[in-house]
């Protein structure tokens, strides 16, 4: 039997239900893997072995497998509140903050008695595309430890890829679930805006943030989405639509599916090998009975500036609360109130966070609001309309998830604009509030490439079905990185 | 964007910047904003802004009292406290 | 001051009478131990999100309708961004721009016997801040119990319609009345549930430009509003007359010293960087629902005043006094409908009832007297069963015990003595006991009449019918 840490969650669920493995053994497998590999991968900010083993022990003592995800080792991105467990957002300003409440998604997982192995690393306050902006340390890509895992949910994606957990939660504002999933060769799903509650997700850009699963395969993504989706009265932007049975979408059939291929996502900004992989994937879908046509989405080029005006504006306001008054870091210097706030924030925030706060504050300030923030919100409407027009003709759009494969650690930190460009293909989706998934579709020089499937609002079922169909006809999702100290299945990611 | 503007924005955002940071941010923010100037070429005169990706309205809750946090939980993370109060440094007019 | 014309804008904040806070379910109850009514939302903890209180929205809509406003639909929440320790998120969720819940309304009232209309620019909804207490060490203590309490802001139109301190006060009195009538706010200025910040500026008569305005704070009563505004107008007049300039600033009213002083500014950048609140969705109001609300509005003070003059024949002054507090008005109406003499009822309500209510902890609600009981008391006076003087004591007992007037009269034996024979006997006795005074009275010292009346009253323990006593004394003299 393959090692437990290489198995998908749904396979593990099966083993647990049939009592072929105990909950405690499974929890231990996760914790042991973390111990063995995390010194290299550095996916975790906090590991919670006692809690994990205590939940597992209780499950072993109980009679039956109580819920689908019971006992499954899961990692939570460290920007989601977990009561009693530090929630740092990978920022010095929250280094020691322990929330007195759980995020709704965490509550829902806890109700299923999952085993939370720990909290994962991210770009500070979810701002970044490589996890290099973490205020603590950088996470390393399990496929090549000299490279970034992507961001901002780099820790969660790396933890799943490295087999430290069977599944993880990430958050996505401009691609922060999908892009790291793509860099780490795993599946990452961003639901429609409003599908999953944001209560307890430390806000970055409120009109763009969404929580979603990062998993080994599409089946697991459907199962985790099922567990966390649905209306939450504590989130005014959470939509009161019923949650369908997403596992019913796990059908390998795309006959008659109308695929759109947006020209602007295949242009010169995309690395040629990546483009080839993605086009090969599209060809496969066509061979399975789908139709594909090109479409132009003319406002795509404006998505990056629109995002980098709206997101920092909202974040400059969302992060104002970190002032050393009620929680978080307070400067040790003995100064007056205003200076205390200024110094605490200066000491607590990293440069990218400061940069975005500055940008956002500027864009909202008197004299600039109309030209920047308001203008960006209007162009956002135009970008959304491009998608609305696409849905008249197509069921899904297929694109690369990211213009490149994982880049080297340190390669882009000095150039913010170049870092921002990593989100070219993912950002428009957040602006329009649409669901999208990234699935592995190949390797370039041993590094994973991601295929992005974008769907209509609340069409997670279609998105899952398309992704599932592709996955069932390929083997990419079965590959495992060759991490020293862990036993890899045959066909690891050797260069 | 000038260094003075950067200093003013930093004050609005309560960020204490070193002179080097101020210089660096002026350059970086200026280049980022230059990049965004081509948004202006789009005609958006009759385009409404999108503040929300979803179109919902009137999400309201009933006027019912629910349980508050225990006081200890409220103050557990306080950088400085005096009994059940949060303590902040002196407020000076600058 | 006569060289100048004054402009006074009024900004009023009213704490809404809801059970729970604006964006969370914490209790709004005043006075609990510090930080005991607080949750992740009103504390601004990372990850928390607001959900709007339906009742708070309704109360603001009702107020806007009562103030003749247009209702904006959609109406949006905005973030007002500034840093201060009593503001947990360092932004306040409020309203801004063209779509506050209510706009372009007006309030009609009387000043000095003349009708006055003050235009209202906006009525909007927001959340209150926590409370900051400065302590001896120089530091401050923060209590977030009040953070998130629903607040309604009412702002008058610019340029202001209010030109005198008296108009300012009367505007506030009448506005507060309406809020009481609607059950929207309890109007307790001393407790801070109703706050008023006048913006005062003056300019030379004939000029067209407006001078900088001064915002006044810490005006905790109608009297303080009047005095504060009056003082500030004088101060500015003196300043301009001597060639000086008025600085745009915030000044604090010191009631004890009767002056305004420049306040330490809390944050002096006016850059609030308003933008639509992404965590809340727009409010929309169906026209049918608004019509329903409008129809269900209670009779407001202005209409009630008119009706009192017409139906009960009361003078305008009485109508104005009786309608300030809706509970007093309700009491009056019930009693007046049960008694033929509305003016008598009005006198008792404006007089003894109000006096006792003000002197009692808990006000009118704590008094046990009912309108019907007052009507019964007046009937006893009309019938001569008790004197007007006795009735006052009986009324006080009614308020304290809730007993019926005739029961009290019976129990205490207060029935007026109107028996001529009996009284004559008393008068004779008093005459016999005070021969010297009788002589002096006979000789023309009229003021001793009161002495004899008093003696008879003492002997009869106040129960002698005064008119009868007077007559008998005069008869006995001659």
PDB file of N, CA and C in Angstrom, chain C residues 138-207:
ATOM      1  N   UNK C 138      -2.134  60.138  32.866  1.00  0.00           N
ATOM      2  CA  UNK C 138      -1.946  60.732  31.546  1.00  0.00           C
ATOM      3  C   UNK C 138      -2.379  59.788  30.455  1.00  0.00           C
ATOM      4  N   UNK C 139      -2.464  58.487  30.799  1.00  0.00           N
ATOM      5  CA  UNK C 139      -2.931  57.518  29.812  1.00  0.00           C
ATOM      6  C   UNK C 139      -4.453  57.617  29.700  1.00  0.00           C
ATOM      7  N   UNK C 140      -5.009  56.758  28.841  1.00  0.00           N
ATOM      8  CA  UNK C 140      -6.470  56.710  28.727  1.00  0.00           C
ATOM      9  C   UNK C 140      -6.952  55.283  28.853  1.00  0.00           C
ATOM     10  N   UNK C 141      -8.148  55.157  29.384  1.00  0.00           N
ATOM     11  CA  UNK C 141      -8.815  53.866  29.460  1.00  0.00           C
ATOM     12  C   UNK C 141      -9.872  53.800  28.370  1.00  0.00           C
ATOM     13  N   UNK C 142     -10.037  52.614  27.779  1.00  0.00           N
ATOM     14  CA  UNK C 142     -11.040  52.485  26.726  1.00  0.00           C
ATOM     15  C   UNK C 142     -12.043  51.401  27.091  1.00  0.00           C
ATOM     16  N   UNK C 143     -13.338  51.747  26.892  1.00  0.00           N
ATOM     17  CA  UNK C 143     -14.440  50.817  27.120  1.00  0.00           C
ATOM     18  C   UNK C 143     -15.240  50.755  25.823  1.00  0.00           C
ATOM     19  N   UNK C 144     -15.369  49.561  25.268  1.00  0.00           N
ATOM     20  CA  UNK C 144     -16.052  49.426  23.977  1.00  0.00           C
ATOM     21  C   UNK C 144     -17.532  49.054  24.096  1.00  0.00           C
ATOM     22  N   UNK C 145     -18.096  49.144  25.290  1.00  0.00           N
ATOM     23  CA  UNK C 145     -19.526  48.798  25.415  1.00  0.00           C
ATOM     24  C   UNK C 145     -20.400  49.607  24.464  1.00  0.00           C
ATOM     25  N   UNK C 146     -20.050  50.873  24.293  1.00  0.00           N
ATOM     26  CA  UNK C 146     -20.896  51.719  23.453  1.00  0.00           C
ATOM     27  C   UNK C 146     -20.566  51.571  21.967  1.00  0.00           C
ATOM     28  N   UNK C 147     -19.445  50.933  21.690  1.00  0.00           N
ATOM     29  CA  UNK C 147     -19.018  50.791  20.297  1.00  0.00           C
ATOM     30  C   UNK C 147     -20.039  49.978  19.521  1.00  0.00           C
ATOM     31  N   UNK C 148     -20.528  50.517  18.434  1.00  0.00           N
ATOM     32  CA  UNK C 148     -21.480  49.780  17.602  1.00  0.00           C
ATOM     33  C   UNK C 148     -22.936  50.062  17.915  1.00  0.00           C
ATOM     34  N   UNK C 149     -23.229  50.879  18.927  1.00  0.00           N
ATOM     35  CA  UNK C 149     -24.631  51.231  19.208  1.00  0.00           C
ATOM     36  C   UNK C 149     -25.166  52.021  18.014  1.00  0.00           C
ATOM     37  N   UNK C 150     -26.418  51.733  17.583  1.00  0.00           N
ATOM     38  CA  UNK C 150     -26.914  52.431  16.384  1.00  0.00           C
ATOM     39  C   UNK C 150     -27.132  53.917  16.679  1.00  0.00           C
ATOM     40  N   UNK C 151     -26.715  54.734  15.755  1.00  0.00           N
ATOM     41  CA  UNK C 151     -26.766  56.179  15.915  1.00  0.00           C
ATOM     42  C   UNK C 151     -27.429  56.766  14.668  1.00  0.00           C
ATOM     43  N   UNK C 152     -28.308  57.729  14.892  1.00  0.00           N
ATOM     44  CA  UNK C 152     -28.898  58.427  13.754  1.00  0.00           C
ATOM     45  C   UNK C 152     -28.339  59.838  13.751  1.00  0.00           C
ATOM     46  N   UNK C 153     -27.928  60.300  12.589  1.00  0.00           N
ATOM     47  CA  UNK C 153     -27.403  61.657  12.490  1.00  0.00           C
ATOM     48  C   UNK C 153     -28.360  62.493  11.653  1.00  0.00           C
ATOM     49  N   UNK C 154     -28.726  63.663  12.177  1.00  0.00           N
ATOM     50  CA  UNK C 154     -29.633  64.584  11.471  1.00  0.00           C
ATOM     51  C   UNK C 154     -28.890  65.898  11.287  1.00  0.00           C
ATOM     52  N   UNK C 155     -28.768  66.327  10.051  1.00  0.00           N
ATOM     53  CA  UNK C 155     -27.994  67.526   9.741  1.00  0.00           C
ATOM     54  C   UNK C 155     -28.869  68.524   8.998  1.00  0.00           C
ATOM     55  N   UNK C 156     -28.799  69.781   9.416  1.00  0.00           N
ATOM     56  CA  UNK C 156     -29.616  70.790   8.734  1.00  0.00           C
ATOM     57  C   UNK C 156     -28.954  71.223   7.435  1.00  0.00           C
ATOM     58  N   UNK C 157     -29.755  71.841   6.587  1.00  0.00           N
ATOM     59  CA  UNK C 157     -29.316  72.238   5.253  1.00  0.00           C
ATOM     60  C   UNK C 157     -28.371  73.439   5.303  1.00  0.00           C
ATOM     61  N   UNK C 158     -27.600  73.572   4.246  1.00  0.00           N
ATOM     62  CA  UNK C 158     -26.729  74.734   4.125  1.00  0.00           C
ATOM     63  C   UNK C 158     -27.183  75.536   2.910  1.00  0.00           C
ATOM     64  N   UNK C 159     -27.257  76.863   2.950  1.00  0.00           N
ATOM     65  CA  UNK C 159     -26.958  77.698   4.112  1.00  0.00           C
ATOM     66  C   UNK C 159     -28.032  77.563   5.195  1.00  0.00           C
ATOM     67  N   UNK C 160     -27.633  77.716   6.439  1.00  0.00           N
ATOM     68  CA  UNK C 160     -28.541  77.433   7.553  1.00  0.00           C
ATOM     69  C   UNK C 160     -29.750  78.360   7.587  1.00  0.00           C
ATOM     70  N   UNK C 161     -30.861  77.786   8.054  1.00  0.00           N
ATOM     71  CA  UNK C 161     -32.097  78.553   8.251  1.00  0.00           C
ATOM     72  C   UNK C 161     -32.163  79.144   9.650  1.00  0.00           C
ATOM     73  N   UNK C 162     -31.254  78.708  10.518  1.00  0.00           N
ATOM     74  CA  UNK C 162     -31.314  79.124  11.922  1.00  0.00           C
ATOM     75  C   UNK C 162     -30.361  80.288  12.135  1.00  0.00           C
ATOM     76  N   UNK C 163     -30.924  81.366  12.710  1.00  0.00           N
ATOM     77  CA  UNK C 163     -30.121  82.592  12.825  1.00  0.00           C
ATOM     78  C   UNK C 163     -29.953  83.116  14.249  1.00  0.00           C
ATOM     79  N   UNK C 164     -30.633  82.489  15.213  1.00  0.00           N
ATOM     80  CA  UNK C 164     -30.493  82.962  16.591  1.00  0.00           C
ATOM     81  C   UNK C 164     -30.339  81.777  17.529  1.00  0.00           C
ATOM     82  N   UNK C 165     -29.850  82.082  18.728  1.00  0.00           N
ATOM     83  CA  UNK C 165     -29.693  81.036  19.734  1.00  0.00           C
ATOM     84  C   UNK C 165     -31.043  80.450  20.103  1.00  0.00           C
ATOM     85  N   UNK C 166     -32.050  81.320  20.093  1.00  0.00           N
ATOM     86  CA  UNK C 166     -33.374  80.826  20.472  1.00  0.00           C
ATOM     87  C   UNK C 166     -33.911  79.864  19.422  1.00  0.00           C
ATOM     88  N   UNK C 167     -33.712  80.223  18.154  1.00  0.00           N
ATOM     89  CA  UNK C 167     -34.163  79.319  17.087  1.00  0.00           C
ATOM     90  C   UNK C 167     -33.438  77.982  17.198  1.00  0.00           C
ATOM     91  N   UNK C 168     -32.169  78.047  17.531  1.00  0.00           N
ATOM     92  CA  UNK C 168     -31.399  76.814  17.664  1.00  0.00           C
ATOM     93  C   UNK C 168     -31.994  75.937  18.759  1.00  0.00           C
ATOM     94  N   UNK C 169     -32.288  76.589  19.891  1.00  0.00           N
ATOM     95  CA  UNK C 169     -32.842  75.807  20.988  1.00  0.00           C
ATOM     96  C   UNK C 169     -34.201  75.227  20.611  1.00  0.00           C
ATOM     97  N   UNK C 170     -35.048  76.077  20.031  1.00  0.00           N
ATOM     98  CA  UNK C 170     -36.399  75.593  19.709  1.00  0.00           C
ATOM     99  C   UNK C 170     -36.367  74.485  18.661  1.00  0.00           C
ATOM    100  N   UNK C 171     -35.426  74.582  17.736  1.00  0.00           N
ATOM    101  CA  UNK C 171     -35.272  73.501  16.746  1.00  0.00           C
ATOM    102  C   UNK C 171     -34.998  72.188  17.480  1.00  0.00           C
ATOM    103  N   UNK C 172     -34.069  72.259  18.421  1.00  0.00           N
ATOM    104  CA  UNK C 172     -33.693  71.045  19.137  1.00  0.00           C
ATOM    105  C   UNK C 172     -34.852  70.512  19.977  1.00  0.00           C
ATOM    106  N   UNK C 173     -35.560  71.418  20.659  1.00  0.00           N
ATOM    107  CA  UNK C 173     -36.698  70.995  21.484  1.00  0.00           C
ATOM    108  C   UNK C 173     -37.724  70.267  20.627  1.00  0.00           C
ATOM    109  N   UNK C 174     -38.021  70.848  19.478  1.00  0.00           N
ATOM    110  CA  UNK C 174     -39.042  70.263  18.627  1.00  0.00           C
ATOM    111  C   UNK C 174     -38.578  68.973  17.957  1.00  0.00           C
ATOM    112  N   UNK C 175     -37.308  68.948  17.595  1.00  0.00           N
ATOM    113  CA  UNK C 175     -36.776  67.724  16.995  1.00  0.00           C
ATOM    114  C   UNK C 175     -36.819  66.592  18.014  1.00  0.00           C
ATOM    115  N   UNK C 176     -36.407  66.921  19.235  1.00  0.00           N
ATOM    116  CA  UNK C 176     -36.401  65.904  20.283  1.00  0.00           C
ATOM    117  C   UNK C 176     -37.815  65.373  20.536  1.00  0.00           C
ATOM    118  N   UNK C 177     -38.780  66.300  20.528  1.00  0.00           N
ATOM    119  CA  UNK C 177     -40.174  65.876  20.699  1.00  0.00           C
ATOM    120  C   UNK C 177     -40.561  64.830  19.674  1.00  0.00           C
ATOM    121  N   UNK C 178     -40.227  65.104  18.452  1.00  0.00           N
ATOM    122  CA  UNK C 178     -40.586  64.171  17.384  1.00  0.00           C
ATOM    123  C   UNK C 178     -39.936  62.815  17.630  1.00  0.00           C
ATOM    124  N   UNK C 179     -38.677  62.825  18.050  1.00  0.00           N
ATOM    125  CA  UNK C 179     -37.995  61.559  18.309  1.00  0.00           C
ATOM    126  C   UNK C 179     -38.685  60.801  19.439  1.00  0.00           C
ATOM    127  N   UNK C 180     -39.156  61.518  20.451  1.00  0.00           N
ATOM    128  CA  UNK C 180     -39.886  60.868  21.543  1.00  0.00           C
ATOM    129  C   UNK C 180     -41.206  60.304  21.039  1.00  0.00           C
ATOM    130  N   UNK C 181     -41.887  61.089  20.235  1.00  0.00           N
ATOM    131  CA  UNK C 181     -43.176  60.651  19.703  1.00  0.00           C
ATOM    132  C   UNK C 181     -43.026  59.370  18.881  1.00  0.00           C
ATOM    133  N   UNK C 182     -41.966  59.310  18.120  1.00  0.00           N
ATOM    134  CA  UNK C 182     -41.769  58.142  17.255  1.00  0.00           C
ATOM    135  C   UNK C 182     -41.230  56.949  18.031  1.00  0.00           C
ATOM    136  N   UNK C 183     -40.805  57.186  19.273  1.00  0.00           N
ATOM    137  CA  UNK C 183     -40.234  56.077  20.038  1.00  0.00           C
ATOM    138  C   UNK C 183     -38.880  55.650  19.488  1.00  0.00           C
ATOM    139  N   UNK C 184     -38.183  56.606  18.898  1.00  0.00           N
ATOM    140  CA  UNK C 184     -36.946  56.308  18.195  1.00  0.00           C
ATOM    141  C   UNK C 184     -35.728  56.483  19.106  1.00  0.00           C
ATOM    142  N   UNK C 185     -35.872  57.410  20.061  1.00  0.00           N
ATOM    143  CA  UNK C 185     -34.757  57.748  20.944  1.00  0.00           C
ATOM    144  C   UNK C 185     -35.357  58.222  22.266  1.00  0.00           C
ATOM    145  N   UNK C 186     -34.632  58.042  23.377  1.00  0.00           N
ATOM    146  CA  UNK C 186     -35.229  58.505  24.640  1.00  0.00           C
ATOM    147  C   UNK C 186     -34.847  59.950  24.957  1.00  0.00           C
ATOM    148  N   UNK C 187     -34.069  60.586  24.086  1.00  0.00           N
ATOM    149  CA  UNK C 187     -33.822  62.019  24.180  1.00  0.00           C
ATOM    150  C   UNK C 187     -33.115  62.515  25.428  1.00  0.00           C
ATOM    151  N   UNK C 188     -32.350  61.668  26.110  1.00  0.00           N
ATOM    152  CA  UNK C 188     -31.737  62.118  27.370  1.00  0.00           C
ATOM    153  C   UNK C 188     -30.385  62.773  27.100  1.00  0.00           C
ATOM    154  N   UNK C 189     -30.429  64.091  26.966  1.00  0.00           N
ATOM    155  CA  UNK C 189     -29.192  64.800  26.641  1.00  0.00           C
ATOM    156  C   UNK C 189     -28.140  64.632  27.738  1.00  0.00           C
ATOM    157  N   UNK C 190     -28.620  64.624  29.007  1.00  0.00           N
ATOM    158  CA  UNK C 190     -27.649  64.506  30.103  1.00  0.00           C
ATOM    159  C   UNK C 190     -26.937  63.170  30.056  1.00  0.00           C
ATOM    160  N   UNK C 191     -27.584  62.161  29.496  1.00  0.00           N
ATOM    161  CA  UNK C 191     -26.954  60.840  29.432  1.00  0.00           C
ATOM    162  C   UNK C 191     -26.206  60.622  28.127  1.00  0.00           C
ATOM    163  N   UNK C 192     -26.388  61.559  27.215  1.00  0.00           N
ATOM    164  CA  UNK C 192     -25.666  61.429  25.946  1.00  0.00           C
ATOM    165  C   UNK C 192     -26.405  60.655  24.889  1.00  0.00           C
ATOM    166  N   UNK C 193     -27.680  60.306  25.138  1.00  0.00           N
ATOM    167  CA  UNK C 193     -28.389  59.573  24.088  1.00  0.00           C
ATOM    168  C   UNK C 193     -28.889  60.526  23.008  1.00  0.00           C
ATOM    169  N   UNK C 194     -28.841  61.822  23.290  1.00  0.00           N
ATOM    170  CA  UNK C 194     -29.124  62.818  22.264  1.00  0.00           C
ATOM    171  C   UNK C 194     -28.016  63.858  22.348  1.00  0.00           C
ATOM    172  N   UNK C 195     -27.286  64.061  21.264  1.00  0.00           N
ATOM    173  CA  UNK C 195     -26.139  64.971  21.269  1.00  0.00           C
ATOM    174  C   UNK C 195     -26.326  66.028  20.202  1.00  0.00           C
ATOM    175  N   UNK C 196     -25.935  67.242  20.561  1.00  0.00           N
ATOM    176  CA  UNK C 196     -26.150  68.341  19.616  1.00  0.00           C
ATOM    177  C   UNK C 196     -24.848  69.096  19.408  1.00  0.00           C
ATOM    178  N   UNK C 197     -24.477  69.292  18.173  1.00  0.00           N
ATOM    179  CA  UNK C 197     -23.271  70.061  17.863  1.00  0.00           C
ATOM    180  C   UNK C 197     -23.625  71.166  16.894  1.00  0.00           C
ATOM    181  N   UNK C 198     -23.818  72.375  17.406  1.00  0.00           N
ATOM    182  CA  UNK C 198     -24.099  73.487  16.494  1.00  0.00           C
ATOM    183  C   UNK C 198     -22.827  73.923  15.775  1.00  0.00           C
ATOM    184  N   UNK C 199     -22.989  74.351  14.538  1.00  0.00           N
ATOM    185  CA  UNK C 199     -21.891  74.956  13.786  1.00  0.00           C
ATOM    186  C   UNK C 199     -22.242  76.418  13.596  1.00  0.00           C
ATOM    187  N   UNK C 200     -21.425  77.281  14.161  1.00  0.00           N
ATOM    188  CA  UNK C 200     -21.792  78.698  14.249  1.00  0.00           C
ATOM    189  C   UNK C 200     -20.856  79.562  13.408  1.00  0.00           C
ATOM    190  N   UNK C 201     -21.432  80.417  12.588  1.00  0.00           N
ATOM    191  CA  UNK C 201     -20.607  81.419  11.904  1.00  0.00           C
ATOM    192  C   UNK C 201     -21.420  82.694  11.762  1.00  0.00           C
ATOM    193  N   UNK C 202     -20.720  83.821  11.632  1.00  0.00           N
ATOM    194  CA  UNK C 202     -21.415  85.097  11.416  1.00  0.00           C
ATOM    195  C   UNK C 202     -20.731  85.830  10.278  1.00  0.00           C
ATOM    196  N   UNK C 203     -21.416  86.803   9.735  1.00  0.00           N
ATOM    197  CA  UNK C 203     -20.793  87.665   8.713  1.00  0.00           C
ATOM    198  C   UNK C 203     -21.463  89.020   8.757  1.00  0.00           C
ATOM    199  N   UNK C 204     -20.761  89.987   8.255  1.00  0.00           N
ATOM    200  CA  UNK C 204     -21.321  91.340   8.235  1.00  0.00           C
ATOM    201  C   UNK C 204     -22.548  91.342   7.344  1.00  0.00           C
ATOM    202  N   UNK C 205     -23.550  92.062   7.774  1.00  0.00           N
ATOM    203  CA  UNK C 205     -24.790  92.156   6.973  1.00  0.00           C
ATOM    204  C   UNK C 205     -24.454  92.728   5.616  1.00  0.00           C
ATOM    205  N   UNK C 206     -24.996  92.111   4.613  1.00  0.00           N
ATOM    206  CA  UNK C 206     -24.750  92.626   3.263  1.00  0.00           C
ATOM    207  C   UNK C 206     -23.666  91.849   2.534  1.00  0.00           C
ATOM    208  N   UNK C 207     -22.806  91.160   3.247  1.00  0.00           N
ATOM    209  CA  UNK C 207     -21.769  90.402   2.513  1.00  0.00           C
ATOM    210  C   UNK C 207     -22.344  89.070   2.044  1.00  0.00           C
TER     211      UNK C 207
END
